[in-house]
Amino acid sequence: MPKPRKAWTFSPGKTPKSALPGTLKDEVDSKARELIETVLKPKHIQPPPKDAKFNHITDITTKWLGSKCYFVSTYACPGPNAISPTFETKFARMEFVGNGKFSLSFMRHTGQWIRLYERLSVDKCMSAIQDDPWFQP
């Protein structure tokens, strides 16, 4: 039986995403920093216990990867069997969708991003991260 011939076919690429304007990125950075310093850190970062055996949050920051802004919490691993002294985990993602709007997702315990909101302004994203219980570090 003869082998089937190989042929070239057209495969359209991914649709290009619109670029994030620098002014919008600066706005997100400043509002995220304000939210972290005034709300998230006082609420979630506690002084380490005297006999620390379990992981605890030591810092909350943001990181940009392309047009996505991630809210990241840093945990300390105080136990004697810890693989590393700290680790980071992402708990919220703002993905730029164009026209000054973002979709907002949270990290599920399975490591999967779940999109809760679409086409939100920066201010609405920040209030959702502050008030919605899905966005816990």
Tab-separated table of C-alpha atoms in Angstrom:
chain	number	residue	atom	x	y	z
A	1	MET	CA	0.000	0.000	0.000
A	2	PRO	CA	1.583	3.361	-0.969
A	3	LYS	CA	2.213	6.054	1.655
A	4	PRO	CA	0.019	9.134	1.441
A	5	ARG	CA	1.732	12.170	-0.052
A	6	LYS	CA	2.666	15.026	2.212
A	7	ALA	CA	1.313	18.385	1.203
A	8	TRP	CA	1.637	21.926	2.484
A	9	THR	CA	-1.510	23.431	3.916
A	10	PHE	CA	-2.310	26.916	5.091
A	11	SER	CA	-2.453	27.284	8.842
A	12	PRO	CA	-3.478	30.734	10.026
A	13	GLY	CA	-1.491	31.940	13.014
A	14	LYS	CA	-2.819	33.299	16.240
A	15	THR	CA	-4.626	36.566	16.076
A	16	PRO	CA	-2.246	39.345	17.068
A	17	LYS	CA	-3.015	40.933	20.390
A	18	SER	CA	-3.039	44.664	20.671
A	19	ALA	CA	-0.003	46.155	22.349
A	20	LEU	CA	-0.312	47.545	25.848
A	21	PRO	CA	0.238	51.328	25.856
A	22	GLY	CA	3.002	52.473	28.202
A	23	THR	CA	0.745	54.999	29.946
A	24	LEU	CA	-1.799	52.285	30.744
A	25	LYS	CA	0.950	50.033	32.100
A	26	ASP	CA	2.148	52.863	34.351
A	27	GLU	CA	-1.423	53.427	35.559
A	28	VAL	CA	-1.861	49.730	36.386
A	29	ASP	CA	1.501	49.667	38.184
A	30	SER	CA	0.702	52.685	40.358
A	31	LYS	CA	-2.824	51.529	41.265
A	32	ALA	CA	-1.668	47.965	41.932
A	33	ARG	CA	1.162	49.209	44.151
A	34	GLU	CA	-1.312	51.376	46.088
A	35	LEU	CA	-3.737	48.440	46.501
A	36	ILE	CA	-0.951	46.144	47.668
A	37	GLU	CA	0.509	48.591	50.188
A	38	THR	CA	-2.774	49.875	51.649
A	39	VAL	CA	-5.020	46.780	51.568
A	40	LEU	CA	-3.412	43.457	50.682
A	41	LYS	CA	-0.219	43.602	52.755
A	42	PRO	CA	-1.875	44.788	55.989
A	43	LYS	CA	-4.616	42.174	55.561
A	44	HIS	CA	-2.539	39.118	54.590
A	45	ILE	CA	1.009	39.596	55.860
A	46	GLN	CA	1.396	38.779	59.533
A	47	PRO	CA	4.576	38.652	61.610
A	48	PRO	CA	6.090	35.155	61.552
A	49	PRO	CA	5.241	32.983	64.559
A	50	LYS	CA	7.991	32.180	67.071
A	51	ASP	CA	8.039	28.465	66.265
A	52	ALA	CA	7.317	28.757	62.547
A	53	LYS	CA	6.660	25.324	61.077
A	54	PHE	CA	4.363	26.224	58.212
A	55	ASN	CA	4.639	28.412	55.132
A	56	HIS	CA	3.570	32.022	55.564
A	57	ILE	CA	3.292	35.050	53.268
A	58	THR	CA	6.197	37.474	53.446
A	59	ASP	CA	5.532	39.754	50.454
A	60	ILE	CA	3.016	40.614	47.732
A	61	THR	CA	4.137	42.144	44.421
A	62	THR	CA	3.214	42.393	40.749
A	63	LYS	CA	5.002	41.041	37.680
A	64	TRP	CA	4.443	41.726	33.997
A	65	LEU	CA	4.721	39.035	31.348
A	66	GLY	CA	3.848	40.547	27.986
A	67	SER	CA	0.471	42.247	28.277
A	68	LYS	CA	-0.493	40.360	31.450
A	69	CYS	CA	-0.061	41.701	34.962
A	70	TYR	CA	0.216	39.067	37.683
A	71	PHE	CA	-0.273	39.584	41.406
A	72	VAL	CA	2.303	37.401	43.135
A	73	SER	CA	2.651	36.364	46.777
A	74	THR	CA	5.984	35.238	48.226
A	75	TYR	CA	5.919	32.561	50.909
A	76	ALA	CA	8.636	31.668	53.421
A	77	CYS	CA	9.360	27.996	54.099
A	78	PRO	CA	10.764	27.872	57.645
A	79	GLY	CA	10.847	24.111	58.167
A	80	PRO	CA	14.123	22.160	58.316
A	81	ASN	CA	13.093	19.985	55.353
A	82	ALA	CA	12.252	22.884	53.035
A	83	ILE	CA	13.548	22.554	49.485
A	84	SER	CA	14.066	26.314	49.219
A	85	PRO	CA	13.718	29.163	51.733
A	86	THR	CA	10.979	30.899	49.694
A	87	PHE	CA	8.636	30.341	46.778
A	88	GLU	CA	6.270	32.505	44.743
A	89	THR	CA	2.738	31.838	43.624
A	90	LYS	CA	0.484	33.895	41.355
A	91	PHE	CA	-3.036	34.505	42.583
A	92	ALA	CA	-4.559	37.054	40.165
A	93	ARG	CA	-4.034	37.903	36.491
A	94	MET	CA	-5.070	41.015	34.577
A	95	GLU	CA	-4.904	40.343	30.828
A	96	PHE	CA	-5.064	43.309	28.447
A	97	VAL	CA	-7.819	42.819	25.860
A	98	GLY	CA	-7.714	46.226	24.162
A	99	ASN	CA	-9.306	49.642	24.464
A	100	GLY	CA	-8.102	50.114	28.055
A	101	LYS	CA	-9.932	47.006	29.291
A	102	PHE	CA	-8.690	43.860	31.059
A	103	SER	CA	-10.001	40.392	31.735
A	104	LEU	CA	-9.482	39.276	35.313
A	105	SER	CA	-8.655	35.696	36.311
A	106	PHE	CA	-7.753	33.838	39.490
A	107	MET	CA	-5.480	30.824	39.966
A	108	ARG	CA	-7.389	27.697	40.877
A	109	HIS	CA	-5.870	25.139	43.253
A	110	THR	CA	-5.253	22.892	40.229
A	111	GLY	CA	-2.913	25.458	38.647
A	112	GLN	CA	-5.527	26.505	36.100
A	113	TRP	CA	-6.477	30.140	35.429
A	114	ILE	CA	-10.225	30.790	35.700
A	115	ARG	CA	-11.504	33.958	34.046
A	116	LEU	CA	-14.185	35.622	36.168
A	117	TYR	CA	-14.524	39.038	34.574
A	118	GLU	CA	-14.084	40.330	31.049
A	119	ARG	CA	-13.569	43.862	29.739
A	120	LEU	CA	-13.135	45.641	33.085
A	121	SER	CA	-11.442	48.989	33.577
A	122	VAL	CA	-8.323	49.238	35.744
A	123	ASP	CA	-10.307	50.655	38.686
A	124	LYS	CA	-12.907	47.874	38.539
A	125	CYS	CA	-10.146	45.241	38.384
A	126	MET	CA	-8.510	46.685	41.486
A	127	SER	CA	-11.795	46.795	43.413
A	128	ALA	CA	-12.553	43.191	42.382
A	129	ILE	CA	-9.117	42.031	43.582
A	130	GLN	CA	-9.706	43.883	46.844
A	131	ASP	CA	-13.269	42.718	47.537
A	132	ASP	CA	-13.818	39.412	45.716
A	133	PRO	CA	-12.917	36.352	47.835
A	134	TRP	CA	-11.596	34.492	44.754
A	135	PHE	CA	-8.522	36.723	44.678
A	136	GLN	CA	-6.855	35.676	47.926
A	137	PRO	CA	-3.059	35.362	48.073
